[in-house]
Amino acid sequence: MAAGDAAAEANGGRGFRRFADIRRGEGALIGWAGLYIFALMTAYYVLRPIRDAMGVEGGIENLPWLFSATLVAMIALNPLYAALVRRLPSRTLIPVVYLFFVANLAAFGLAAHFSSPEQLVWVGRGFFIWLSVFNLFVVSVFWTLMVDLFDSGQAKRLFGFLAAAATLGATLGSAIAATLAKALSTAAMMTVAAALLLVAVACVARIVRLARDLPSRTADLERETIGGGLWAGLIRVARSPYLINIGLYILFYAVTSTFLYFQQAEIAKNAFADRGARTAFFASVDLAVNVLTLFVQVFLTSGVLRRFGVAKAAAVLPLLTLIGFTALAVAPTITAIVAFQVLRRVGNFGLAKPTRELMFTVLSREDKYKAKNVVDTVIYRLGDQVGSWSYALLAAFGLGVAGVAVAALPIAAAWLINAYWLGARQEAMAKSSEQAPERAAPLGENA
């Protein structure tokens, strides 16, 4: 480790240990990783209210079609991403992905600036689809690098800190959007987000350099490529019961989240007349979520994972969902819907998200880079698709808030069973890996 890196390690380690169990050799690395996810989430939450406001302007009835188009885009991009994974080492792969999205943002900014009001509706629909792809891809790539660097034990200690850094970024992004949405143009907001993505690119270079000295690192991130076929991710998910169940966990979450998202979108459309006011509303909800989430991540996440284990931690969000939908079935009020949405998102970002990412630490590198991306993007958006069209079908049958809540109860119950099994399986695989670290698990042992 260079002298400058050693000094950064010493200073960073002392500061970070106040909030997380960061050990020798991890301080500088986790600091740059925290800045990395901080920049990503700030960028996304600057853009998120723009997407939500534009989606509402295009008509609530058209949202299922936008979710369908997003799924198609995810499926189309997956083999292109797999081709990059096949040819490029991590040091090059990740910046290429982010620079691609920066170029996209520049194109949308120009389109938003020069479009007529009629054209802007279509630009908004395109941006809705694009951002729904963007947010999953850029965050998935971040966590892929993290599960490639850290083992299961480190993940329990450190992923809560990284989740907190993500929340701080989301909080700042929400505050920027809520404060400046009415003052800055859409193009200007997109420029801010693009600059933050460039910060993330710089962080990747620094992380790869520091990772040379990380004891748990098993691959050369600067030179070693993954290889494999273009459809290897889909194939490996289909053949692994463990990966299938991670996919189901995400699917259940996405379906139930989509139900609540449509309710929130309908409320905003009826309550606010113009795009700026709607954007500020969505940003304010995000801000409330992020403040509560930060408290959970700083004070509870790592402790819960280490004291209660992965199985119980994974089961918290589906249990909360089961209780929440039961409450909505009994008292289907607007206030209850918004409160439930906030609590679920806090539970997801505060505990379920780091727990879910931890589950990938026991897999092979190809699973981490390819199968994980399929689960994080295609299966997640498949859940949106199932949720959006199911919601439309339930609405067509005349079901209101209470009816939709009742329909969601069996999904939440199945999710609870899936979560506990999945967490218990991860713990068993991690224990097996610790007992035989020299033995790499082949595909069939991901079951």
Coordinates of N, CA and C in Angstrom, one line a residue, residues 36 73-90 92-98 100-101 133-134 136-148 225-234 365-378:
Y36 N -18.7 6.5 -3.8 CA -19.2 5.9 -5.1 C -20.7 5.8 -5.0
A73 N -36.8 -3.3 -22.7 CA -35.5 -2.7 -22.7 C -34.4 -3.4 -21.9
M74 N -34.9 -3.9 -20.7 CA -34.0 -4.6 -19.8 C -33.5 -5.9 -20.5
I75 N -34.4 -6.6 -21.1 CA -34.1 -7.9 -21.8 C -33.1 -7.6 -23.0
A76 N -33.4 -6.6 -23.7 CA -32.5 -6.2 -24.8 C -31.1 -5.9 -24.4
L77 N -31.0 -5.2 -23.3 CA -29.7 -4.7 -22.8 C -28.9 -5.8 -22.1
N78 N -29.5 -6.8 -21.6 CA -28.8 -7.8 -20.8 C -27.7 -8.5 -21.6
P79 N -28.0 -9.0 -22.9 CA -26.9 -9.6 -23.6 C -25.8 -8.6 -24.0
L80 N -26.1 -7.4 -24.2 CA -25.1 -6.4 -24.5 C -24.2 -6.2 -23.3
Y81 N -24.8 -6.1 -22.1 CA -24.0 -6.0 -20.9 C -23.1 -7.3 -20.7
A82 N -23.7 -8.4 -21.0 CA -23.0 -9.7 -20.8 C -21.8 -9.7 -21.8
A83 N -21.9 -9.2 -23.0 CA -20.8 -9.1 -23.9 C -19.7 -8.2 -23.4
L84 N -20.0 -7.1 -22.7 CA -19.0 -6.3 -22.0 C -18.3 -7.0 -20.9
V85 N -19.1 -7.7 -20.1 CA -18.5 -8.5 -19.0 C -17.6 -9.6 -19.5
R86 N -17.9 -10.1 -20.7 CA -17.1 -11.2 -21.3 C -15.8 -10.7 -21.7
R87 N -15.7 -9.4 -22.1 CA -14.5 -8.9 -22.8 C -13.7 -8.0 -21.9
L88 N -14.3 -7.3 -20.9 CA -13.6 -6.2 -20.2 C -13.4 -6.6 -18.7
P89 N -12.3 -6.3 -18.1 CA -12.1 -6.4 -16.7 C -12.9 -5.4 -15.9
S90 N -13.1 -5.6 -14.7 CA -14.0 -4.7 -13.9 C -13.5 -3.2 -14.0
T92 N -12.4 -1.5 -16.3 CA -12.9 -0.9 -17.6 C -14.4 -1.0 -17.7
L93 N -14.9 -2.2 -17.4 CA -16.3 -2.4 -17.6 C -17.2 -1.4 -16.9
I94 N -17.0 -1.1 -15.6 CA -17.9 -0.2 -14.9 C -17.8 1.2 -15.4
P95 N -16.7 1.8 -15.7 CA -16.7 3.2 -16.3 C -17.4 3.2 -17.6
V96 N -17.2 2.2 -18.4 CA -17.9 2.2 -19.7 C -19.4 2.2 -19.6
V97 N -19.9 1.4 -18.6 CA -21.4 1.4 -18.3 C -21.9 2.8 -17.9
Y98 N -21.1 3.5 -17.0 CA -21.6 4.8 -16.5 C -21.4 5.9 -17.6
F100 N -21.7 5.5 -20.7 CA -22.9 5.3 -21.6 C -24.1 6.0 -21.1
F101 N -24.4 5.9 -19.8 CA -25.6 6.6 -19.3 C -25.4 8.1 -19.2
V133 N -34.6 1.8 -16.3 CA -33.4 0.9 -16.6 C -32.2 1.4 -15.9
F134 N -31.9 2.7 -16.0 CA -30.7 3.3 -15.4 C -30.5 2.9 -13.9
L136 N -31.6 0.6 -11.9 CA -31.3 -0.7 -11.6 C -29.9 -1.1 -12.1
F137 N -29.5 -0.7 -13.3 CA -28.2 -1.1 -13.8 C -27.1 -0.5 -13.0
V138 N -27.1 0.8 -12.8 CA -26.0 1.5 -12.1 C -25.8 1.0 -10.7
V139 N -26.9 0.8 -10.0 CA -26.8 0.3 -8.6 C -26.4 -1.2 -8.6
S140 N -26.9 -2.0 -9.5 CA -26.5 -3.4 -9.6 C -25.0 -3.5 -9.9
V141 N -24.5 -2.7 -10.7 CA -23.0 -2.8 -11.0 C -22.2 -2.4 -9.8
F142 N -22.7 -1.4 -9.0 CA -22.0 -1.1 -7.8 C -21.9 -2.3 -6.8
W143 N -23.1 -2.9 -6.6 CA -23.1 -4.0 -5.6 C -22.4 -5.2 -6.2
T144 N -22.4 -5.4 -7.5 CA -21.6 -6.5 -8.0 C -20.1 -6.3 -7.7
L145 N -19.6 -5.1 -7.8 CA -18.2 -4.9 -7.4 C -18.0 -5.1 -5.9
M146 N -19.0 -4.7 -5.1 CA -18.8 -4.9 -3.7 C -18.8 -6.4 -3.3
V147 N -19.8 -7.2 -3.8 CA -19.8 -8.6 -3.5 C -18.6 -9.4 -4.1
D148 N -18.0 -8.8 -5.1 CA -16.7 -9.3 -5.7 C -15.5 -9.1 -4.7
T225 N -10.9 -11.0 -16.9 CA -12.3 -10.9 -17.4 C -13.0 -12.1 -16.9
I226 N -14.4 -12.1 -17.0 CA -15.2 -13.1 -16.6 C -15.4 -14.2 -17.6
G227 N -15.5 -13.9 -18.9 CA -15.8 -14.9 -19.9 C -17.2 -15.3 -19.9
G228 N -17.5 -16.5 -20.5 CA -18.8 -17.0 -20.6 C -19.6 -16.5 -21.7
G229 N -20.8 -17.1 -21.9 CA -21.7 -16.8 -23.1 C -22.6 -15.5 -22.8
L230 N -23.2 -15.1 -23.9 CA -24.0 -13.9 -23.7 C -25.3 -14.1 -22.9
W231 N -25.8 -15.3 -22.9 CA -27.0 -15.7 -22.1 C -26.7 -16.5 -20.9
A232 N -25.4 -16.4 -20.5 CA -25.0 -17.3 -19.3 C -25.8 -16.8 -18.1
G233 N -26.0 -15.5 -17.9 CA -26.7 -15.1 -16.7 C -28.1 -15.7 -16.6
L234 N -28.9 -15.7 -17.6 CA -30.2 -16.3 -17.6 C -30.1 -17.8 -17.4
R365 N -17.8 -15.8 -9.4 CA -17.7 -14.5 -10.0 C -18.6 -14.3 -11.2
E366 N -18.8 -15.4 -12.0 CA -19.7 -15.3 -13.1 C -21.1 -15.1 -12.7
D367 N -21.5 -15.7 -11.6 CA -22.8 -15.5 -11.0 C -23.0 -14.1 -10.5
K368 N -21.9 -13.5 -9.9 CA -22.0 -12.2 -9.4 C -22.1 -11.1 -10.5
Y369 N -21.4 -11.3 -11.6 CA -21.5 -10.3 -12.6 C -22.6 -10.5 -13.7
K370 N -23.0 -11.8 -13.9 CA -24.0 -12.0 -14.9 C -25.3 -12.4 -14.3
A371 N -25.4 -13.5 -13.5 CA -26.6 -13.9 -13.0 C -27.2 -12.8 -12.1
K372 N -26.4 -12.2 -11.3 CA -26.9 -11.1 -10.4 C -27.5 -10.0 -11.2
N373 N -26.9 -9.6 -12.3 CA -27.5 -8.6 -13.2 C -28.8 -8.9 -13.7
V374 N -29.0 -10.2 -14.1 CA -30.3 -10.7 -14.6 C -31.3 -10.5 -13.5
V375 N -31.0 -11.0 -12.2 CA -31.9 -10.9 -11.1 C -32.2 -9.5 -10.8
D376 N -31.2 -8.6 -10.7 CA -31.4 -7.2 -10.3 C -32.2 -6.4 -11.3
T377 N -32.1 -6.7 -12.6 CA -32.7 -5.9 -13.6 C -33.9 -6.5 -14.3
V378 N -33.7 -7.7 -15.0 CA -34.8 -8.3 -15.7 C -35.9 -8.8 -14.8

